[in-house]
């Protein structure tokens, strides 16, 4: 006998940039009385179990699959091995998790899955479940890869070339995601992002981590053909800069869960900025530098909690989509130093479309120097236009998540 309780599965790709939006979505769904089972690896689950215990959230529980194993395989890069291993461990374990709950009062009804693992939809269909796909990058970046998937876009390697797509501003060569002009270095990741649209028409819902007016033109049907124009994400954006609660601190631990780091800052870059007065967020925190001087104080506050503080006047960021969206929704101006993946595109939107910050320029060695960083920070801190635009977009974010809003 079934009850009126709705139970769903959530399956993010086990990296921080993917876990973050899944965490917020699951938190939102659980607040509406939906029971969420978060499926992840054993290592990631150690953090998630702490969260669900400390927060007394009986609507979220964690089920585990074996950890991803990475063994060298000739002809495959580490990202390809990682994704293949994740697919194998989810495929072998997910059906058992579904079966375990099938004869209970509240069997699973749907799976929310990461867009870069579209094969999860096959598992959902085999078990009679609905499928909702969550895209963890911006609609604009998704649109770029969607058109590549459809064969509508070919990228020229001429640095003076431009790209024009429906619902998008004109983009230069350096405004595009890095995978498009450096496919050789990240061929497996490029393939993942193109193939995420392979089963798009079969999904029951499409969820995007954005809000309506932020990417208004791009979210129209001529940019990405979605199966139902009413299928918009009920996705939370934190818009109140002074609300720093225990619940937020608990969920910040959730966002730290990851099973690998794909980008590292070069030693030369760290040396150039090591003496600046900053709040550092560094993996395996470096406690000492030359001469025994402390580099900083390890900080366990979440990025979101820090950005919410009124004392923060500028955010120097790599321009990942989660960080960009948090800063936009909190009205914090940005100085963007993009490294790879979707970050160059996000930086272009921050500097040229939304005008809520500036994008740092690299020198001839591909490094953003201290003079450039200082100039950009000064520009943001002393400029009225950027701050006014930041407040404007914060207001639109508040409007989007308020009663009657479209996000």
PDB file of C-alpha atoms in Angstrom, residues 90-274:
ATOM      1  CA  UNK A  90      25.942   3.690 -10.385  1.00  0.00           C
ATOM      2  CA  UNK A  91      24.624   1.173 -12.903  1.00  0.00           C
ATOM      3  CA  UNK A  92      25.451  -1.756 -10.643  1.00  0.00           C
ATOM      4  CA  UNK A  93      24.113  -0.194  -7.447  1.00  0.00           C
ATOM      5  CA  UNK A  94      21.137   1.972  -8.369  1.00  0.00           C
ATOM      6  CA  UNK A  95      18.699  -0.787  -9.300  1.00  0.00           C
ATOM      7  CA  UNK A  96      19.266  -2.418  -5.906  1.00  0.00           C
ATOM      8  CA  UNK A  97      18.494   0.877  -4.150  1.00  0.00           C
ATOM      9  CA  UNK A  98      15.291   1.275  -6.153  1.00  0.00           C
ATOM     10  CA  UNK A  99      14.272  -2.335  -5.507  1.00  0.00           C
ATOM     11  CA  UNK A 100      14.844  -1.957  -1.765  1.00  0.00           C
ATOM     12  CA  UNK A 101      12.142   0.727  -1.592  1.00  0.00           C
ATOM     13  CA  UNK A 102       9.777  -0.715  -4.207  1.00  0.00           C
ATOM     14  CA  UNK A 103       7.634  -2.651  -1.733  1.00  0.00           C
ATOM     15  CA  UNK A 104       7.499   0.050   0.929  1.00  0.00           C
ATOM     16  CA  UNK A 105       4.717   2.570   1.530  1.00  0.00           C
ATOM     17  CA  UNK A 106       6.637   5.225  -0.386  1.00  0.00           C
ATOM     18  CA  UNK A 107       8.485   3.823  -3.417  1.00  0.00           C
ATOM     19  CA  UNK A 108      10.524   6.124  -5.613  1.00  0.00           C
ATOM     20  CA  UNK A 109       8.597   8.079  -8.213  1.00  0.00           C
ATOM     21  CA  UNK A 110      11.331   9.997 -10.024  1.00  0.00           C
ATOM     22  CA  UNK A 111      15.076  10.487 -10.438  1.00  0.00           C
ATOM     23  CA  UNK A 112      16.727  13.902 -10.615  1.00  0.00           C
ATOM     24  CA  UNK A 113      20.005  13.304 -12.394  1.00  0.00           C
ATOM     25  CA  UNK A 114      22.999  15.300 -13.554  1.00  0.00           C
ATOM     26  CA  UNK A 115      22.878  16.331 -17.203  1.00  0.00           C
ATOM     27  CA  UNK A 116      26.331  14.882 -17.920  1.00  0.00           C
ATOM     28  CA  UNK A 117      25.132  11.389 -16.975  1.00  0.00           C
ATOM     29  CA  UNK A 118      22.113  11.087 -19.325  1.00  0.00           C
ATOM     30  CA  UNK A 119      22.296   7.275 -19.203  1.00  0.00           C
ATOM     31  CA  UNK A 120      20.642   7.455 -15.762  1.00  0.00           C
ATOM     32  CA  UNK A 121      17.393   8.113 -17.630  1.00  0.00           C
ATOM     33  CA  UNK A 122      17.577   4.574 -19.046  1.00  0.00           C
ATOM     34  CA  UNK A 123      17.706   3.200 -15.504  1.00  0.00           C
ATOM     35  CA  UNK A 124      14.728   5.383 -14.568  1.00  0.00           C
ATOM     36  CA  UNK A 125      12.706   4.130 -17.540  1.00  0.00           C
ATOM     37  CA  UNK A 126      13.571   0.491 -16.837  1.00  0.00           C
ATOM     38  CA  UNK A 127      12.179   0.923 -13.330  1.00  0.00           C
ATOM     39  CA  UNK A 128       9.091   2.898 -14.326  1.00  0.00           C
ATOM     40  CA  UNK A 129      10.304   6.191 -12.851  1.00  0.00           C
ATOM     41  CA  UNK A 130      10.069   9.737 -14.174  1.00  0.00           C
ATOM     42  CA  UNK A 131      13.290  11.543 -15.054  1.00  0.00           C
ATOM     43  CA  UNK A 132      14.274  15.146 -14.338  1.00  0.00           C
ATOM     44  CA  UNK A 133      17.609  16.393 -15.663  1.00  0.00           C
ATOM     45  CA  UNK A 134      19.452  19.193 -13.854  1.00  0.00           C
ATOM     46  CA  UNK A 135      21.927  21.294 -15.841  1.00  0.00           C
ATOM     47  CA  UNK A 136      24.623  22.719 -13.579  1.00  0.00           C
ATOM     48  CA  UNK A 137      25.973  25.284 -16.063  1.00  0.00           C
ATOM     49  CA  UNK A 138      24.267  28.424 -17.314  1.00  0.00           C
ATOM     50  CA  UNK A 139      21.582  28.237 -19.990  1.00  0.00           C
ATOM     51  CA  UNK A 140      23.895  30.202 -22.259  1.00  0.00           C
ATOM     52  CA  UNK A 141      26.724  27.682 -21.966  1.00  0.00           C
ATOM     53  CA  UNK A 142      24.238  24.831 -22.373  1.00  0.00           C
ATOM     54  CA  UNK A 143      22.969  26.515 -25.536  1.00  0.00           C
ATOM     55  CA  UNK A 144      26.478  26.570 -27.015  1.00  0.00           C
ATOM     56  CA  UNK A 145      26.979  22.848 -26.481  1.00  0.00           C
ATOM     57  CA  UNK A 146      23.418  22.116 -27.593  1.00  0.00           C
ATOM     58  CA  UNK A 147      24.058  23.712 -30.979  1.00  0.00           C
ATOM     59  CA  UNK A 148      27.302  21.770 -31.318  1.00  0.00           C
ATOM     60  CA  UNK A 149      25.380  18.590 -30.515  1.00  0.00           C
ATOM     61  CA  UNK A 150      22.837  19.446 -33.223  1.00  0.00           C
ATOM     62  CA  UNK A 151      25.584  20.155 -35.748  1.00  0.00           C
ATOM     63  CA  UNK A 152      24.612  23.821 -36.039  1.00  0.00           C
ATOM     64  CA  UNK A 153      27.907  25.234 -34.809  1.00  0.00           C
ATOM     65  CA  UNK A 154      31.494  24.749 -35.869  1.00  0.00           C
ATOM     66  CA  UNK A 155      34.230  26.581 -34.014  1.00  0.00           C
ATOM     67  CA  UNK A 156      36.962  28.328 -35.975  1.00  0.00           C
ATOM     68  CA  UNK A 157      40.418  28.387 -34.406  1.00  0.00           C
ATOM     69  CA  UNK A 158      40.971  31.899 -35.729  1.00  0.00           C
ATOM     70  CA  UNK A 159      41.280  34.104 -32.633  1.00  0.00           C
ATOM     71  CA  UNK A 160      39.576  36.922 -34.523  1.00  0.00           C
ATOM     72  CA  UNK A 161      36.477  34.861 -35.262  1.00  0.00           C
ATOM     73  CA  UNK A 162      33.058  35.505 -33.746  1.00  0.00           C
ATOM     74  CA  UNK A 163      30.121  33.256 -32.898  1.00  0.00           C
ATOM     75  CA  UNK A 164      26.451  34.222 -33.097  1.00  0.00           C
ATOM     76  CA  UNK A 165      23.691  32.004 -31.707  1.00  0.00           C
ATOM     77  CA  UNK A 166      19.941  32.512 -31.091  1.00  0.00           C
ATOM     78  CA  UNK A 167      19.258  34.377 -27.860  1.00  0.00           C
ATOM     79  CA  UNK A 168      22.962  35.049 -27.257  1.00  0.00           C
ATOM     80  CA  UNK A 169      25.268  38.070 -27.604  1.00  0.00           C
ATOM     81  CA  UNK A 170      28.036  37.965 -30.194  1.00  0.00           C
ATOM     82  CA  UNK A 171      30.945  36.049 -28.671  1.00  0.00           C
ATOM     83  CA  UNK A 172      34.608  36.276 -29.521  1.00  0.00           C
ATOM     84  CA  UNK A 173      37.048  33.369 -29.604  1.00  0.00           C
ATOM     85  CA  UNK A 174      38.180  33.938 -25.993  1.00  0.00           C
ATOM     86  CA  UNK A 175      34.584  34.186 -24.743  1.00  0.00           C
ATOM     87  CA  UNK A 176      33.854  30.546 -25.528  1.00  0.00           C
ATOM     88  CA  UNK A 177      34.190  27.607 -23.122  1.00  0.00           C
ATOM     89  CA  UNK A 178      37.792  26.413 -23.158  1.00  0.00           C
ATOM     90  CA  UNK A 179      36.889  22.943 -24.404  1.00  0.00           C
ATOM     91  CA  UNK A 180      35.871  24.408 -27.747  1.00  0.00           C
ATOM     92  CA  UNK A 181      39.297  25.703 -28.699  1.00  0.00           C
ATOM     93  CA  UNK A 182      41.391  23.199 -26.744  1.00  0.00           C
ATOM     94  CA  UNK A 183      39.623  19.919 -27.454  1.00  0.00           C
ATOM     95  CA  UNK A 184      42.825  17.927 -27.437  1.00  0.00           C
ATOM     96  CA  UNK A 185      43.495  18.595 -23.753  1.00  0.00           C
ATOM     97  CA  UNK A 186      39.973  17.840 -22.562  1.00  0.00           C
ATOM     98  CA  UNK A 187      38.481  15.618 -25.263  1.00  0.00           C
ATOM     99  CA  UNK A 188      36.550  13.405 -22.841  1.00  0.00           C
ATOM    100  CA  UNK A 189      35.040  16.379 -20.984  1.00  0.00           C
ATOM    101  CA  UNK A 190      34.132  18.054 -24.266  1.00  0.00           C
ATOM    102  CA  UNK A 191      32.374  14.866 -25.323  1.00  0.00           C
ATOM    103  CA  UNK A 192      30.469  14.676 -22.027  1.00  0.00           C
ATOM    104  CA  UNK A 193      29.115  18.200 -22.450  1.00  0.00           C
ATOM    105  CA  UNK A 194      28.049  17.612 -26.044  1.00  0.00           C
ATOM    106  CA  UNK A 195      26.470  14.229 -25.368  1.00  0.00           C
ATOM    107  CA  UNK A 196      24.454  15.482 -22.376  1.00  0.00           C
ATOM    108  CA  UNK A 197      21.695  16.393 -24.854  1.00  0.00           C
ATOM    109  CA  UNK A 198      21.496  12.904 -26.384  1.00  0.00           C
ATOM    110  CA  UNK A 199      18.306  11.949 -24.495  1.00  0.00           C
ATOM    111  CA  UNK A 200      16.905  15.428 -23.959  1.00  0.00           C
ATOM    112  CA  UNK A 201      13.540  14.728 -25.596  1.00  0.00           C
ATOM    113  CA  UNK A 202      12.899  11.738 -23.331  1.00  0.00           C
ATOM    114  CA  UNK A 203      13.304  13.580 -20.031  1.00  0.00           C
ATOM    115  CA  UNK A 204      10.103  14.524 -18.211  1.00  0.00           C
ATOM    116  CA  UNK A 205      11.495  17.763 -16.797  1.00  0.00           C
ATOM    117  CA  UNK A 206      14.452  20.034 -17.530  1.00  0.00           C
ATOM    118  CA  UNK A 207      15.857  22.024 -14.604  1.00  0.00           C
ATOM    119  CA  UNK A 208      18.326  24.893 -14.950  1.00  0.00           C
ATOM    120  CA  UNK A 209      20.295  26.695 -12.279  1.00  0.00           C
ATOM    121  CA  UNK A 210      19.309  30.236 -13.255  1.00  0.00           C
ATOM    122  CA  UNK A 211      16.446  32.706 -13.002  1.00  0.00           C
ATOM    123  CA  UNK A 212      14.190  33.984 -15.734  1.00  0.00           C
ATOM    124  CA  UNK A 213      15.413  37.530 -16.421  1.00  0.00           C
ATOM    125  CA  UNK A 214      19.086  36.639 -16.076  1.00  0.00           C
ATOM    126  CA  UNK A 215      19.076  34.671 -19.318  1.00  0.00           C
ATOM    127  CA  UNK A 216      15.696  35.651 -20.684  1.00  0.00           C
ATOM    128  CA  UNK A 217      16.464  35.379 -24.399  1.00  0.00           C
ATOM    129  CA  UNK A 218      18.422  32.160 -24.081  1.00  0.00           C
ATOM    130  CA  UNK A 219      15.673  30.341 -22.182  1.00  0.00           C
ATOM    131  CA  UNK A 220      13.202  30.845 -25.017  1.00  0.00           C
ATOM    132  CA  UNK A 221      12.361  27.824 -27.121  1.00  0.00           C
ATOM    133  CA  UNK A 222      14.428  28.907 -30.130  1.00  0.00           C
ATOM    134  CA  UNK A 223      17.619  28.645 -28.076  1.00  0.00           C
ATOM    135  CA  UNK A 224      17.153  25.182 -26.562  1.00  0.00           C
ATOM    136  CA  UNK A 225      14.167  23.063 -27.621  1.00  0.00           C
ATOM    137  CA  UNK A 226      12.669  21.903 -24.348  1.00  0.00           C
ATOM    138  CA  UNK A 227       9.797  19.395 -24.235  1.00  0.00           C
ATOM    139  CA  UNK A 228       7.456  21.574 -22.158  1.00  0.00           C
ATOM    140  CA  UNK A 229       7.673  25.370 -21.719  1.00  0.00           C
ATOM    141  CA  UNK A 230       6.186  25.079 -18.227  1.00  0.00           C
ATOM    142  CA  UNK A 231       8.993  22.840 -16.969  1.00  0.00           C
ATOM    143  CA  UNK A 232      11.027  25.448 -15.129  1.00  0.00           C
ATOM    144  CA  UNK A 233      13.193  24.709 -12.135  1.00  0.00           C
ATOM    145  CA  UNK A 234      11.887  25.486  -8.674  1.00  0.00           C
ATOM    146  CA  UNK A 235      15.475  26.264  -7.738  1.00  0.00           C
ATOM    147  CA  UNK A 236      16.548  28.270  -4.698  1.00  0.00           C
ATOM    148  CA  UNK A 237      18.773  31.311  -4.889  1.00  0.00           C
ATOM    149  CA  UNK A 238      19.943  32.806  -1.615  1.00  0.00           C
ATOM    150  CA  UNK A 239      19.230  36.516  -1.870  1.00  0.00           C
ATOM    151  CA  UNK A 240      19.446  37.894   1.670  1.00  0.00           C
ATOM    152  CA  UNK A 241      22.946  39.020   2.574  1.00  0.00           C
ATOM    153  CA  UNK A 242      22.407  39.123   6.343  1.00  0.00           C
ATOM    154  CA  UNK A 243      20.715  35.753   6.903  1.00  0.00           C
ATOM    155  CA  UNK A 244      23.575  33.525   8.058  1.00  0.00           C
ATOM    156  CA  UNK A 245      22.021  30.691  10.014  1.00  0.00           C
ATOM    157  CA  UNK A 246      23.076  27.366  11.465  1.00  0.00           C
ATOM    158  CA  UNK A 247      21.240  25.624   8.671  1.00  0.00           C
ATOM    159  CA  UNK A 248      23.328  27.505   6.122  1.00  0.00           C
ATOM    160  CA  UNK A 249      26.526  26.517   7.909  1.00  0.00           C
ATOM    161  CA  UNK A 250      25.452  22.885   7.933  1.00  0.00           C
ATOM    162  CA  UNK A 251      24.706  22.929   4.247  1.00  0.00           C
ATOM    163  CA  UNK A 252      28.026  24.617   3.511  1.00  0.00           C
ATOM    164  CA  UNK A 253      29.692  21.387   4.645  1.00  0.00           C
ATOM    165  CA  UNK A 254      27.552  19.576   2.094  1.00  0.00           C
ATOM    166  CA  UNK A 255      28.899  21.820  -0.658  1.00  0.00           C
ATOM    167  CA  UNK A 256      32.475  20.976   0.241  1.00  0.00           C
ATOM    168  CA  UNK A 257      31.978  17.299  -0.599  1.00  0.00           C
ATOM    169  CA  UNK A 258      33.916  16.308  -3.669  1.00  0.00           C
ATOM    170  CA  UNK A 259      35.885  13.401  -5.006  1.00  0.00           C
ATOM    171  CA  UNK A 260      38.666  15.141  -6.895  1.00  0.00           C
ATOM    172  CA  UNK A 261      40.009  18.545  -7.911  1.00  0.00           C
ATOM    173  CA  UNK A 262      40.384  19.266 -11.605  1.00  0.00           C
ATOM    174  CA  UNK A 263      42.076  22.683 -11.515  1.00  0.00           C
ATOM    175  CA  UNK A 264      45.043  23.873  -9.513  1.00  0.00           C
ATOM    176  CA  UNK A 265      46.595  27.317  -9.255  1.00  0.00           C
ATOM    177  CA  UNK A 266      50.154  27.394 -10.556  1.00  0.00           C
ATOM    178  CA  UNK A 267      52.872  28.061  -7.963  1.00  0.00           C
ATOM    179  CA  UNK A 268      53.925  31.191  -9.854  1.00  0.00           C
ATOM    180  CA  UNK A 269      50.406  32.584  -9.509  1.00  0.00           C
ATOM    181  CA  UNK A 270      50.268  31.839  -5.785  1.00  0.00           C
ATOM    182  CA  UNK A 271      53.579  33.599  -5.225  1.00  0.00           C
ATOM    183  CA  UNK A 272      52.367  36.732  -6.981  1.00  0.00           C
ATOM    184  CA  UNK A 273      49.371  37.189  -4.699  1.00  0.00           C
ATOM    185  CA  UNK A 274      50.474  35.546  -1.449  1.00  0.00           C
TER     186      UNK A 274
END
